Short mmCIF file of C-alpha atoms and ligand atoms in Angstrom, two decimals:
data_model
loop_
_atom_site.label_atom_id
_atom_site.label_comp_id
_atom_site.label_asym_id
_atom_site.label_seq_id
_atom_site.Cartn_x
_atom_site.Cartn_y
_atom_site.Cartn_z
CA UNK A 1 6.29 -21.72 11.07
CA UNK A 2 7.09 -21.62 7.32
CA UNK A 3 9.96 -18.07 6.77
CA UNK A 4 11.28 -17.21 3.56
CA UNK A 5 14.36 -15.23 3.87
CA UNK A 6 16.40 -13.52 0.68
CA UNK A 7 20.22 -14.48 1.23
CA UNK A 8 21.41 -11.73 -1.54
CA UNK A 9 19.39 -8.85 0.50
CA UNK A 10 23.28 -7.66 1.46
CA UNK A 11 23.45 -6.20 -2.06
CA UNK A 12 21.02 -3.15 -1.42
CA UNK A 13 23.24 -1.09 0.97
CA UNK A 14 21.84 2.60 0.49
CA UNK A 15 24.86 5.24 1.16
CA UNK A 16 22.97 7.84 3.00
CA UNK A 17 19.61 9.40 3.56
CA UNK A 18 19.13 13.11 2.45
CA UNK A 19 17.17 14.64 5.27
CA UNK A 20 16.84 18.55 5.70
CA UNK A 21 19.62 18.94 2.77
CA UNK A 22 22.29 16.96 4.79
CA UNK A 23 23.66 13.23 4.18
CA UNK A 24 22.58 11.08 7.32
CA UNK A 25 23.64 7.73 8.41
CA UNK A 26 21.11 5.58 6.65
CA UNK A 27 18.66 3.33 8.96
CA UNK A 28 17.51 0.59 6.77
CA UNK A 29 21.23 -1.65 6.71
CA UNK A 30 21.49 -5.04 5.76
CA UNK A 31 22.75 -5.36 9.88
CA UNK A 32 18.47 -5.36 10.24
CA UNK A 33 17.68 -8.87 7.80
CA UNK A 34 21.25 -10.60 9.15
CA UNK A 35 20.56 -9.85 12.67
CA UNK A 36 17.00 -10.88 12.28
CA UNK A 37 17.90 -14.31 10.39
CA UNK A 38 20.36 -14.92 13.19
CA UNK A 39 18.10 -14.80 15.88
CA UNK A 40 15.46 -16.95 14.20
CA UNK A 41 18.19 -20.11 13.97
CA UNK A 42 19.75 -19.33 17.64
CA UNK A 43 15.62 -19.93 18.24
CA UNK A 44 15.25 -22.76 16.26
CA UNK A 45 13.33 -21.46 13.44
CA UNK A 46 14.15 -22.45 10.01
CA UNK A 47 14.91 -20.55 6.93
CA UNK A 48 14.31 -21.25 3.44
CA UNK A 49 15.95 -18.97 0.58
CA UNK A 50 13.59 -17.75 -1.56
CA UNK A 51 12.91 -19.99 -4.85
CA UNK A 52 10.43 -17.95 -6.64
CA UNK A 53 11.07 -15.83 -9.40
CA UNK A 54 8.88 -12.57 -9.22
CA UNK A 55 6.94 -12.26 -12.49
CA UNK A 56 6.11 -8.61 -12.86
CA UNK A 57 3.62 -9.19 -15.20
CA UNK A 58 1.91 -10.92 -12.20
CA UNK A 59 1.91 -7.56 -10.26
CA UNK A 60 0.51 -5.51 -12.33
CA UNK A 61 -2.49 -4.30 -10.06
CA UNK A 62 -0.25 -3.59 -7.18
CA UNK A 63 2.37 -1.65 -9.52
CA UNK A 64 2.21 0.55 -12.64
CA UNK A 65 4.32 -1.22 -15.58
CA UNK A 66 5.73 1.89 -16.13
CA UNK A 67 7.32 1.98 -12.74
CA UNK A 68 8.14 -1.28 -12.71
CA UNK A 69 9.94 -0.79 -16.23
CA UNK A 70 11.44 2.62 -14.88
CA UNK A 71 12.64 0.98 -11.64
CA UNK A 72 14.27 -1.97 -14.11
CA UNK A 73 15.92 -0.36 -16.79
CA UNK A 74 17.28 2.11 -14.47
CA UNK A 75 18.92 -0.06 -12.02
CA UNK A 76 20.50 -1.83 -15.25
CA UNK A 77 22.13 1.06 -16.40
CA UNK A 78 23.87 2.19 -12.97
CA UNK A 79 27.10 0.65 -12.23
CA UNK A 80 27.92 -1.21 -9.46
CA UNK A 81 29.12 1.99 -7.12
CA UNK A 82 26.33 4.54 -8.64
CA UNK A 83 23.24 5.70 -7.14
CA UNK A 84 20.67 7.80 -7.72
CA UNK A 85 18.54 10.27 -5.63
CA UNK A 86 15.59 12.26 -6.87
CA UNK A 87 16.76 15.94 -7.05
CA UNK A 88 13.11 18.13 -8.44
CA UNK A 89 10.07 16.35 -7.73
CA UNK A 90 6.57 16.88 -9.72
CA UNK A 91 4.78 19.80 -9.71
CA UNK A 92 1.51 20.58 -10.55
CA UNK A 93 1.96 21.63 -14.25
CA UNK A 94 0.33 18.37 -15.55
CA UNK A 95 2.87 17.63 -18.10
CA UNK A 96 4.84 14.39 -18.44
CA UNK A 97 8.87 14.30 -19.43
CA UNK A 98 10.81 11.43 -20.40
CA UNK A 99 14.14 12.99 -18.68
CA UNK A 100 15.60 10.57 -16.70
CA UNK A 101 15.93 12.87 -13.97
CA UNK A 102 12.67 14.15 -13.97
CA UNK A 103 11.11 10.72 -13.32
CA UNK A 104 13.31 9.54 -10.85
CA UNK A 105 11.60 12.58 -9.23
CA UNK A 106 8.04 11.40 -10.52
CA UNK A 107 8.31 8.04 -9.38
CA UNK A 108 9.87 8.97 -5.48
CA UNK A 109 8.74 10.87 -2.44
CA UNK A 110 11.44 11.30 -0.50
CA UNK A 111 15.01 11.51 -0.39
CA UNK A 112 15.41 8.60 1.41
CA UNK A 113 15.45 6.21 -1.16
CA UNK A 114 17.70 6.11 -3.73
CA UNK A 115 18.02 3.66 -6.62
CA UNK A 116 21.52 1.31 -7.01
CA UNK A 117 22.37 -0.76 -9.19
CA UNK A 118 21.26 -4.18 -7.38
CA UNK A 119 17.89 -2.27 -5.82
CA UNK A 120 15.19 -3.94 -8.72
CA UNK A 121 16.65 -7.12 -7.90
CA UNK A 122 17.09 -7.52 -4.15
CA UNK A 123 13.53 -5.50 -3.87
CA UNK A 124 11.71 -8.41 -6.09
CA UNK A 125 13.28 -11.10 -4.55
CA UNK A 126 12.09 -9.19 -1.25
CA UNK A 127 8.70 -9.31 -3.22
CA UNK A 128 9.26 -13.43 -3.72
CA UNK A 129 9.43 -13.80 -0.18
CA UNK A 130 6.06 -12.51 0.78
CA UNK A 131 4.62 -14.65 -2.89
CA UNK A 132 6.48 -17.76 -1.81
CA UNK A 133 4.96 -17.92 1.87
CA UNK A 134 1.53 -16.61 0.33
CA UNK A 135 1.69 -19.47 -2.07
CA UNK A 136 2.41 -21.91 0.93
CA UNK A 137 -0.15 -20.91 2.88
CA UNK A 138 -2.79 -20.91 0.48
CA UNK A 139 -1.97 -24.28 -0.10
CA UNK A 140 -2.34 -25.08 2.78
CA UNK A 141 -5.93 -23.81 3.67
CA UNK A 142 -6.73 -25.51 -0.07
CA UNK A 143 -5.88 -28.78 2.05
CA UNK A 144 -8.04 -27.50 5.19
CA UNK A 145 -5.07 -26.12 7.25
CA UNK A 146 -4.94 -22.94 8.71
CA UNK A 147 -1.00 -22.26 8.84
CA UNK A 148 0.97 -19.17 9.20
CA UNK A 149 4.32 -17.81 7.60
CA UNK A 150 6.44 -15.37 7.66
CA UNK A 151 8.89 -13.42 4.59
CA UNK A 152 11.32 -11.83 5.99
CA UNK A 153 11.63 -9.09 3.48
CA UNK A 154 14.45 -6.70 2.58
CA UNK A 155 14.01 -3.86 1.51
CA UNK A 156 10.50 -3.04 3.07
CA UNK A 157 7.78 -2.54 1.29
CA UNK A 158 4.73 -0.31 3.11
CA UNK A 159 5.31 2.55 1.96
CA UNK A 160 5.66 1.80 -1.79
CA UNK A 161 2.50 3.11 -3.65
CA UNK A 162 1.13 2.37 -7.37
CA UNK A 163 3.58 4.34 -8.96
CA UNK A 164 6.19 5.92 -6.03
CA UNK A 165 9.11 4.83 -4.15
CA UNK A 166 9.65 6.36 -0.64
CA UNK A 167 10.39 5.51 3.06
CA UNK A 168 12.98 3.13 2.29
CA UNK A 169 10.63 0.79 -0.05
CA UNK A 170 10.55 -0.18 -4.21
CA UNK A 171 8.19 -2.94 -3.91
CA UNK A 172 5.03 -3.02 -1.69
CA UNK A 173 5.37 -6.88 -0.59
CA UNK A 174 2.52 -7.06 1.82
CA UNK A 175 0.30 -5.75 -1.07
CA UNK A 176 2.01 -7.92 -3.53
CA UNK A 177 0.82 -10.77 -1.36
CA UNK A 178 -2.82 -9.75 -0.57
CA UNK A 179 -2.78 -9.23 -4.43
CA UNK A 180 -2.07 -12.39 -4.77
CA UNK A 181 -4.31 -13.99 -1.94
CA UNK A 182 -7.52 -12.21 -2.78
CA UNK A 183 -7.95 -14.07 -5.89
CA UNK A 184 -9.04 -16.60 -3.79
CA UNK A 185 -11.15 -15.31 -1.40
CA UNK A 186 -11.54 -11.70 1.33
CA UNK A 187 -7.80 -10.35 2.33
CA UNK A 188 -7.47 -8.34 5.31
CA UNK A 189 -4.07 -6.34 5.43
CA UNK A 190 -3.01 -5.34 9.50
CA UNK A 191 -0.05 -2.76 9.61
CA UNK A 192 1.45 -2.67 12.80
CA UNK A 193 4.51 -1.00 11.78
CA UNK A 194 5.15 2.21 13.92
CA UNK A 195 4.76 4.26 10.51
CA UNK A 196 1.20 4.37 8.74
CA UNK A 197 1.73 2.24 5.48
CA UNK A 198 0.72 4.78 3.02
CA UNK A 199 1.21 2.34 0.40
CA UNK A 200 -0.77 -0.86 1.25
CA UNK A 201 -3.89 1.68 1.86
CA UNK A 202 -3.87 3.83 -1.39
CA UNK A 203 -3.11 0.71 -3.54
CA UNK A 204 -6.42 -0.80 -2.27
CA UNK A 205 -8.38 2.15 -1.52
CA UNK A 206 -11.15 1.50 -3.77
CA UNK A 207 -10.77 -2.21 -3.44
CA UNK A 208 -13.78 -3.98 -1.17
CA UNK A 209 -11.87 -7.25 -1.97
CA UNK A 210 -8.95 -6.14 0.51
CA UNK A 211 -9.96 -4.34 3.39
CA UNK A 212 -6.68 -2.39 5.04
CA UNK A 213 -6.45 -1.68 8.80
CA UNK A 214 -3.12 0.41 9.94
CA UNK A 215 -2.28 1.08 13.89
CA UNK A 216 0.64 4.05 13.70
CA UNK A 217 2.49 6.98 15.05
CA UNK A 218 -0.41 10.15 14.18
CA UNK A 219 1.04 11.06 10.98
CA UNK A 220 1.00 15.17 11.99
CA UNK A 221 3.55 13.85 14.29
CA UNK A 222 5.55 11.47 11.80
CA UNK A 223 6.27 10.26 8.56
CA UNK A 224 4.52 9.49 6.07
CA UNK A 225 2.33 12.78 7.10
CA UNK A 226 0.06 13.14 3.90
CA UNK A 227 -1.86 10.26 4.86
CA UNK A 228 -2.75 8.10 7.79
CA UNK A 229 -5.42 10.16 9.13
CA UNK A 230 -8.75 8.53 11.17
CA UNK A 231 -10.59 10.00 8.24
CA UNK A 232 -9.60 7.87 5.59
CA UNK A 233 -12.38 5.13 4.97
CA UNK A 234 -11.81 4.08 1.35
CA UNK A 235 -13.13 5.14 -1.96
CA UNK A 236 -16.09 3.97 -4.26
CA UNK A 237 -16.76 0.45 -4.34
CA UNK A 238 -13.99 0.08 -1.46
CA UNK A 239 -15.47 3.08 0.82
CA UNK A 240 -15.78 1.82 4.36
CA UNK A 241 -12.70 -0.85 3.47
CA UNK A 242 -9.62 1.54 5.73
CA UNK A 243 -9.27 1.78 8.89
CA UNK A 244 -6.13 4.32 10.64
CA UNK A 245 -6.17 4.17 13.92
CA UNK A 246 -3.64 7.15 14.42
CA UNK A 247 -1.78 7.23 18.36
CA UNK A 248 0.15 9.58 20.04
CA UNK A 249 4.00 10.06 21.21
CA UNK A 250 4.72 7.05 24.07
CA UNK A 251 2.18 4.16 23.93
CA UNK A 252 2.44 1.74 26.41
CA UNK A 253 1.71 -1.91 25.88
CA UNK A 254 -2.13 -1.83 27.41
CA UNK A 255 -3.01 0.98 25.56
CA UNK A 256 -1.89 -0.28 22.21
CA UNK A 257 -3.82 -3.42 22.72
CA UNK A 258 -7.18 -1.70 23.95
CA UNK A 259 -6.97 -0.02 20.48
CA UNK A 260 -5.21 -3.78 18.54
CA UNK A 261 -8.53 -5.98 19.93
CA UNK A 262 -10.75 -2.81 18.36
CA UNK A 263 -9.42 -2.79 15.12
CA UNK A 264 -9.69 -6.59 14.95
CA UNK A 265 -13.02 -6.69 15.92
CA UNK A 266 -13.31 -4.29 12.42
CA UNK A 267 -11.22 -6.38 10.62
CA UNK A 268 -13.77 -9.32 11.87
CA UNK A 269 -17.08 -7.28 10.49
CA UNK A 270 -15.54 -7.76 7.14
CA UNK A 271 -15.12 -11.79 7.36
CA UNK A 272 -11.93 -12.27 5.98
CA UNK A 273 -10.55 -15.59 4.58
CA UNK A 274 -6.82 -14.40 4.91
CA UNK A 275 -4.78 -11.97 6.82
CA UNK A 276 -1.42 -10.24 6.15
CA UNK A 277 0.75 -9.09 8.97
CA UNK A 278 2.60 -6.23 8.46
CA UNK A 279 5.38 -6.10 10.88
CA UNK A 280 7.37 -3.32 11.92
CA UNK A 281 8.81 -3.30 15.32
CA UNK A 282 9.88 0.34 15.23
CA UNK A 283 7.48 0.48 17.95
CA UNK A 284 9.63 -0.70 20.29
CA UNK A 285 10.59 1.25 23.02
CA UNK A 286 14.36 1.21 21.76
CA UNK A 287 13.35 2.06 18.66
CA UNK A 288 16.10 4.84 17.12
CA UNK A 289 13.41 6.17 15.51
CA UNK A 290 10.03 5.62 16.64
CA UNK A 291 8.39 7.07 19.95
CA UNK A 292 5.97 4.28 21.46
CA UNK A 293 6.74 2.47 24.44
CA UNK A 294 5.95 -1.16 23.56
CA UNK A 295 8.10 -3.92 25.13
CA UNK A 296 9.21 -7.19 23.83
CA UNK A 297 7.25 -9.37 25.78
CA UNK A 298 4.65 -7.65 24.43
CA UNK A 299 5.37 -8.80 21.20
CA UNK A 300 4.12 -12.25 22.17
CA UNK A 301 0.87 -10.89 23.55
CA UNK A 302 0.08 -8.78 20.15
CA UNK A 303 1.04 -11.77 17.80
CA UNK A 304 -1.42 -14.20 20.03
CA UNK A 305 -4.55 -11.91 20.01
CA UNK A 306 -3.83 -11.79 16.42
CA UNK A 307 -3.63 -15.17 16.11
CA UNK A 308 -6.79 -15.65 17.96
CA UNK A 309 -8.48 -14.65 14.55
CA UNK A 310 -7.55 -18.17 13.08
CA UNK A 311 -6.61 -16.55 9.78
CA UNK A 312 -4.29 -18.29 7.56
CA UNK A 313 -1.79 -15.66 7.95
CA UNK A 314 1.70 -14.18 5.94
CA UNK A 315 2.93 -11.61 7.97
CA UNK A 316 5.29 -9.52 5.98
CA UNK A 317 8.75 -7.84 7.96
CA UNK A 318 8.15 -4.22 7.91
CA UNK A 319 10.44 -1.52 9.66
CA UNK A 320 12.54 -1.94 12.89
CA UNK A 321 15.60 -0.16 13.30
CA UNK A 322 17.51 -1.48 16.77
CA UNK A 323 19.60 -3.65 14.83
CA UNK A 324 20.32 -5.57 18.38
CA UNK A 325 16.85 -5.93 19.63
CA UNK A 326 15.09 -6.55 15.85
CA UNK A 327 15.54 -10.01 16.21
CA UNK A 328 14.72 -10.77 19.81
CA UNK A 329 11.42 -8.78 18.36
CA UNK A 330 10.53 -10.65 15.90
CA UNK A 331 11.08 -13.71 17.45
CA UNK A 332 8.61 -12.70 20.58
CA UNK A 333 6.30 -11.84 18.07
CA UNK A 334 6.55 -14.76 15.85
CA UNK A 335 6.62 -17.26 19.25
CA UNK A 336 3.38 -15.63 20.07
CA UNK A 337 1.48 -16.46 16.68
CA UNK A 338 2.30 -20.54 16.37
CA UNK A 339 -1.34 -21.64 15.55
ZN1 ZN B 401 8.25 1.99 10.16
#
């Protein structure tokens, strides 16, 4: 299996999260990458730094210039021990202002994510992780191989919409890759991250080039709550093109893949070409912040049935927040999905 890893991920190390007014410990630490990279060499896999250079003209239907620009210039001007959180966020006046302060608030949801002054950077090479093994593994079905890869990207990226920062992502790098991939023929995205991914849906909701799937905590119950519900089926030309499958607190392993084998039988209909994985293993059972019941060894099971699709596949690293079980995780999950 081809992985792309970003060695200089260390330099994003968010402070805090603001949650109900109060600074909490914050849950996406550079411990996650390091102690997933570890366990892929004590298993044998190898790692390749990332090479590419993320062009962000290239990206351009995935994120607003603006934002991009905004997210740039901003982390340029921050010194090395500033941050920034969003303090008033938009209202519905319909009126745009160029104060710095005001569009830190336009461009986030949350208070979860602040801006530093390596963020831009370590997100886009995050971003060139997901490119690089997309790149790969087109090349590779050019040549008549079906391969799979895996980037594992740091920050996240599911949550990252058009124009908004939130849930602990900049840079939406499973979208960035089905971008990317469906130049060249159907994209199907899969988000089995514990939290809906907000961002990979809206980005290609009226897209019938991409069609989206997510499997997720019920977002009444969880973040990202404003979307993720079973009525969301796409938009104009890409209506019928989402699927949520939202699940209740405590899913065990047999229940989750009743409802994995009936979203890929959806994800099927549509006749893909290429698939992108995104993985989040806050569904663990250990998870500090998730609430299904799924086991490691299950890991294995999920990644084969997925693999039994035959896709050329990049599966993208998501969420996961047991920074001693993430690896063990992943590596169930990516011993499951050799082709
Ligand atoms: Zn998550």
């Amino acid at each position: 299996m081809y992985i792309v890893h970003s060695p200089t991920h260390q330099r994003h190390q968010p402070p805090y999260e603001i949650f109900n007014g109060e600074q909490t410990p914050h849950n996406e630490v550079p411990a996650r990458a390091d102690q997933i990279a570890n366990a892929l060499t004590a298993a044998g896999y190898g790692l390749e730094p990332v090479r590419l250079e993320l062009d962000l003209a290239e990206i351009e239907n995935v994120h607003d210039s603006n934002y991009l620009q905004f997210l740039k210039l901003t982390c340029e001007e921050l010194k090395e021990s500033e941050y920034r959180y969003p303090s008033v966020f938009r209202y519905r006046s319909g009126r745009e202002s160029g104060n710095p302060l005001a569009q830190l608030g336009n461009y986030s949801f949350d208070m979860y994510t602040p801006l530093l002054h390596d963020t831009f950077e370590v997100a886009s090479q995050s971003a060139a992780c997901a490119l690089q093994v997309a790149q790969t593994v087109l090349q590779a079905a050019q040549g008549g191989e079906v391969t799979a890869g895996y980037a594992l990207c740091r920050p996240p990226g599911h949550h990252a919409d058009f124009n908004q920062m939130g849930g602990y992502c900049y840079l939406n790098n499973a979208a960035i890759a089905a971008d990317f991939l469906s130049a060249h023929g159907r994209v199907a995205t899969l988000d089995v991250d514990f939290h809906h991914g907000n961002g990979t849906q809206h980005i290609f909701y009226e897209s019938d080039r991409v069609f989206t799937a997510s499997i997720h905590a019920d977002p009444d119950w969880k973040f990202p709550f404003f979307s993720g519900y079973g009525d969301e089926r796409g938009r104009g030309k890409g209506r019928g093109y989402n699927l949520n499958r939202p699940l209740q607190h405590g899913v065990t392993d047999d229940e989750y893949q009743q409802v994995l084998e009936e979203v890929l039988g959806h994800i099927s209909s549509f006749r893909p070409e290429f698939l992108v994985v995104s993985l989040g293993v806050d569904t663990h059972e250990s998870d500090p912040i998730g609430g299904f019941r799924l086991t490691t060894a299950y890991y294995t099971r999920m990644a084969k049935t997925i693999a039994s699709m035959n896709l050329p596949g990049v599966i993208v690293q998501e969420g996961g927040y047991n920074t001693k079980l993430l690896g063990t995780n992943v590596v169930a999950f990516l011993d499951g999905f050799k082709h």
